[in-house]
Amino acid sequence: MQGAVTDADCVVCHEMTEHQDGFVRLLNPDTGLLQLTLTNPLVPTVLEPWCLACHDSDGAGGSAPFSDTIMPPVIDATLWAAASHETSAAVDTCWTCHNQGHGSNKQKLLGPWDAVVDAGSPDDPLHEEEQFCFDCHDGGVAGTDISTQFLATAPLWVGDVVGEFDNLNLNDRHDVQASAQAVSGAVIECSSCHDPHAANAAQKVIPDPDPTDGRVPGSGFLTLPGGDTMTEWCVDCHDGSFSADITAPTTQLQDVHATLAGDGMGEGTGNAALKAGYGWTTGGGGNMIVPCLSCHNAHVSSNLFHTVPTVLSFDGLTAVPSDDDPTPYHLTDNSIQDVDVNGWNWCNTCHTGSMGSNRDNCFSCHYHGRRW
Ligand code: HEC
Ligand code: HEC
Ligand code: HEC
Ligand code: HEC
Ligand code: HEC
Ligand code: HEC
Ligand code: HEC
Ligand code: HEC
Ligand code: HEC
């Protein structure tokens, strides 16, 4: 609800003929007839069909239910039925995450509704975003532990400017955390890439992260090797403009969709020395688009630019050794000459013999769109 709540708004949900009898009785939003009588204590799953009856495309029988005349945001019941947050025994139902019928101190009615602000911590659980997800995705309730990777270290920032826009605000992660956003100026959240009402093991990410550009990931707008559709997905956002829920970083990012057209590691042709036996080639026509996820982790890594801690073969099965050290590589400082930390080891995996023993800062000459 926005604005003033009227008595009439209360009785859209509440059936009042047995008022004060000790049980909350809820009306079906479409028919206006009694749908369920809640027990005490509440069994949260019984509420789900009631929530979905209003959060469908026809709202309350085709109309907005309340006096603010806002239509309920639609939760697709078919996608929800197959979502991990519905099918997993560890998450009961809507009420696990939205544990109040009326309101919450948090945005989007998230639980716990009575959360208290921890002013000392910008990442505190009051926020509706990453800490909320971390609370389960820490290897406890959810087996997929996202919390450890993000919370293990503070963001690691580049030491020297990188790229066409002399960027000093690049680090080792997508900036979902307030501590990273305070430096880069960007705002992106877990929900920019994942829909908690639809994600499952088969479709972890939202299908079209930027619906405003007309390009649909998976439609083949790039010619990609080996059934890789994720590259189109990444490029849907990395094309110079983001969807409205994202705030772009203060320093502009490369338009990777544009630079791919000419890059040797993109749609352009190249003549690179590549280590044999790992499937990385110049392609049949001298043209292989190296998938984004071959080089970058989606979330965070121990390296700058969240580059992968282990470079894998094209089929994803074998670790590619560096010319020098074994894995892992430490791409942790782009400003100095050091074989371990500045890219030499990392690039001389798929590649071999590049720069010989010259350990200059690779990224002063090589970046997306330039000698790439
Ligand atoms: C009678 C219709 C109706 C029912 C039933 C209903 N909602 Fe809503 N809900 C709405 C409307 C309308 C909005 C849009 C907000 C507004 O009215 O200002 C909304 C908003 C929300 C929001 C977003 C709040 C925000 O801050 O943007 C969440 C989350 C939500 N509902 C969850 C639920 C859950 C969970 C249930 C079941 C326990 C439920 N709703 C039951 C009508 C309903
Ligand atoms: C979107 C539907 C909805 C609207 C609108 C709504 N309620 Fe509720 N109300 C609920 C649900 C669901 C519960 C059960 C929650 C529970 O038991 O924890 C509830 C519980 C209650 C209870 C039982 C005590 C409690 O907190 O559990 C009271 C009293 C109540 N509502 C009063 C109101 C009043 C007064 C209004 C109008 C200002 C109102 N409600 C508007 C859904 C709604
Ligand atoms: C695993 C936690 C989780 C569960 C379970 C869950 N939600 Fe949500 N829900 C969220 C989060 C997180 C957001 C905020 C997403 C965002 O900011 O875009 C949200 C947002 C919403 C919104 C607002 C959407 C909008 O566009 O503003 C509605 C409505 C909603 N949920 C309803 C439901 C209903 C109904 C169910 C059960 C069928 C449910 N949720 C189950 C986590 C959950
Ligand atoms: C109440 C606990 C809970 C909360 C809160 C929660 N999740 Fe989950 N989530 C799970 C469980 C359990 C699974 C099932 C797979 C597993 O165990 O990791 C899951 C699965 C997923 C999946 C699909 C991956 C798969 O293999 O099934 C994604 C993506 C996901 N969650 C993202 C999120 C995001 C983003 C948030 C915050 C908006 C969030 N989750 C909040 C418990 C939770
Ligand atoms: C929903 C939009 C969106 C999607 C999808 C997306 N990104 Fe990003 N990405 C951003 C935003 C916004 C930034 C700038 C702020 C930041 O670093 O998080 C960014 C930054 C980056 C950076 C620079 C980070 C740094 O600080 O060094 C890399 C690398 C990157 N993304 C790679 C990827 C890859 C690979 C994918 C696909 C798995 C992808 N992105 C998908 C929005 C997106
Ligand atoms: C820029 C987009 C982006 C952001 C932001 C993002 N993710 Fe992801 N996430 C992905 C992609 C892409 C994958 C699938 C990676 C893969 O398959 O290799 C993924 C995978 C996952 C999985 C499944 C992991 C598994 O091992 O199956 C979970 C759970 C998850 N993310 C939760 C989160 C949470 C929680 C946040 C916020 C802290 C978050 N994600 C932020 C893009 C993103
Ligand atoms: C995952 C494997 C992989 C990694 C890691 C990798 N490359 Fe490449 N690179 C390739 C492939 C494959 C090509 C050839 C693509 C083609 O010709 O179609 C290529 C081509 C190039 C070219 C084009 C050469 C020309 O003649 O135009 C340059 C320059 C290059 N890479 C530099 C680098 C640098 C610098 C790094 C480290 C930051 C790096 N590469 C890391 C796979 C990789
Ligand atoms: C002073 C600028 C400069 C620096 C610093 C630099 N390169 Fe290069 N690199 C070049 C030029 C020029 C080429 C020729 C290809 C071209 O023009 O696209 C090249 C070509 C390459 C190629 C493709 C040819 C081959 O050898 O397979 C790779 C891979 C490469 N460099 C890796 C690296 C790595 C790794 C580093 C850091 C240790 C690095 N470069 C540092 C200028 C530089
Ligand atoms: C061969 C490995 C490799 C591949 C493939 C690759 N990247 Fe990168 N990416 C890097 C490295 C190394 C950097 C840091 C140098 C730079 O800024 O270009 C980087 C930087 C970036 C940046 C920040 C650039 C800036 O300065 O604004 C973004 C965004 C990005 N990558 C997205 C992507 C996306 C999207 C894809 C897939 C289309 C992709 N990358 C494919 C290795 C790679």
CSV table of C-alpha atoms and ligand atoms in Angstrom, one decimal, residues 264-266 268-272 274 280-283 286-290 294-295 311-312 331 343 346-351 362-363 366 371-372, ligand 7:
chain,number,residue,atom,x,y,z
A,264,GLY,CA,40.7,-11.0,-32.0
A,265,MET,CA,39.3,-12.7,-29.0
A,266,GLY,CA,35.8,-11.6,-30.3
A,268,GLY,CA,37.7,-10.4,-35.4
A,269,THR,CA,40.5,-12.5,-36.7
A,270,GLY,CA,43.8,-12.9,-35.0
A,271,ASN,CA,47.1,-14.6,-35.2
A,272,ALA,CA,47.9,-15.6,-31.6
A,274,LEU,CA,48.0,-20.7,-28.5
A,280,TRP,CA,41.7,-22.9,-27.8
A,281,THR,CA,42.3,-22.1,-31.4
A,282,THR,CA,41.9,-19.3,-33.9
A,283,GLY,CA,38.8,-21.1,-35.1
A,286,GLY,CA,40.5,-17.7,-37.9
A,287,ASN,CA,37.7,-16.5,-35.7
A,288,MET,CA,36.7,-17.8,-32.2
A,289,ILE,CA,34.7,-15.8,-29.8
A,290,VAL,CA,36.2,-16.6,-26.4
A,294,SER,CA,36.1,-18.7,-19.8
A,295,CYS,CA,37.8,-15.6,-18.4
A,311,VAL,CA,41.7,-21.1,-16.7
A,312,LEU,CA,40.0,-24.2,-18.2
A,331,LEU,CA,46.2,-11.4,-11.1
A,343,GLY,CA,48.8,-11.1,-15.9
A,346,TRP,CA,47.3,-15.8,-16.4
A,347,CYS,CA,47.5,-14.9,-20.1
A,348,ASN,CA,50.2,-17.5,-20.8
A,349,THR,CA,47.8,-20.3,-20.2
A,350,CYS,CA,45.7,-20.4,-23.4
A,351,HIS,CA,48.6,-18.4,-24.9
A,362,CYS,CA,49.8,-6.2,-19.9
A,363,PHE,CA,46.8,-4.0,-19.4
A,366,HIS,CA,45.9,-4.9,-23.9
A,371,ARG,CA,45.0,-5.3,-29.0
A,372,TRP,CA,42.6,-7.9,-27.7
B,7,HEC,C1,40.7,-18.8,-22.2
B,7,HEC,C2,41.8,-18.7,-23.1
B,7,HEC,C3,42.4,-17.3,-23.3
B,7,HEC,C4,43.0,-16.5,-22.3
B,7,HEC,C5,43.0,-16.7,-20.8
B,7,HEC,C6,43.5,-15.4,-23.0
B,7,HEC,N1,43.4,-15.5,-24.4
B,7,HEC,FE1,44.0,-14.2,-25.8
B,7,HEC,N2,43.2,-15.4,-27.2
B,7,HEC,C7,42.6,-16.6,-27.0
B,7,HEC,C8,42.1,-17.2,-28.3
B,7,HEC,C9,41.4,-18.5,-28.5
B,7,HEC,C10,42.5,-16.2,-29.3
B,7,HEC,C11,42.4,-16.4,-30.8
B,7,HEC,C12,40.9,-16.0,-31.2
B,7,HEC,C13,40.8,-16.0,-32.7
B,7,HEC,O1,41.8,-15.8,-33.4
B,7,HEC,O2,39.7,-16.2,-33.1
B,7,HEC,C14,43.2,-15.1,-28.6
B,7,HEC,C15,43.7,-14.0,-29.2
B,7,HEC,C16,44.4,-13.0,-28.5
B,7,HEC,C17,45.0,-11.8,-29.2
B,7,HEC,C18,44.8,-11.5,-30.6
B,7,HEC,C19,46.1,-11.6,-31.3
B,7,HEC,C20,46.0,-11.1,-32.7
B,7,HEC,O3,46.9,-11.4,-33.5
B,7,HEC,O4,45.1,-10.3,-33.0
B,7,HEC,C21,45.6,-11.1,-28.2
B,7,HEC,C22,46.4,-9.8,-28.4
B,7,HEC,C23,45.4,-11.8,-27.0
B,7,HEC,N3,44.7,-12.9,-27.2
B,7,HEC,C24,45.9,-11.3,-25.8
B,7,HEC,C25,45.6,-11.9,-24.6
B,7,HEC,C26,45.9,-11.4,-23.3
B,7,HEC,C27,46.7,-10.1,-23.1
B,7,HEC,C28,45.5,-12.2,-22.3
B,7,HEC,C29,45.5,-12.0,-20.9
B,7,HEC,C30,44.9,-10.8,-20.4
B,7,HEC,C31,44.8,-13.3,-23.0
B,7,HEC,N4,44.9,-13.1,-24.4
B,7,HEC,C32,44.2,-14.4,-22.4
B,7,HEC,C33,42.3,-17.2,-25.8
B,7,HEC,C34,42.7,-16.7,-24.6
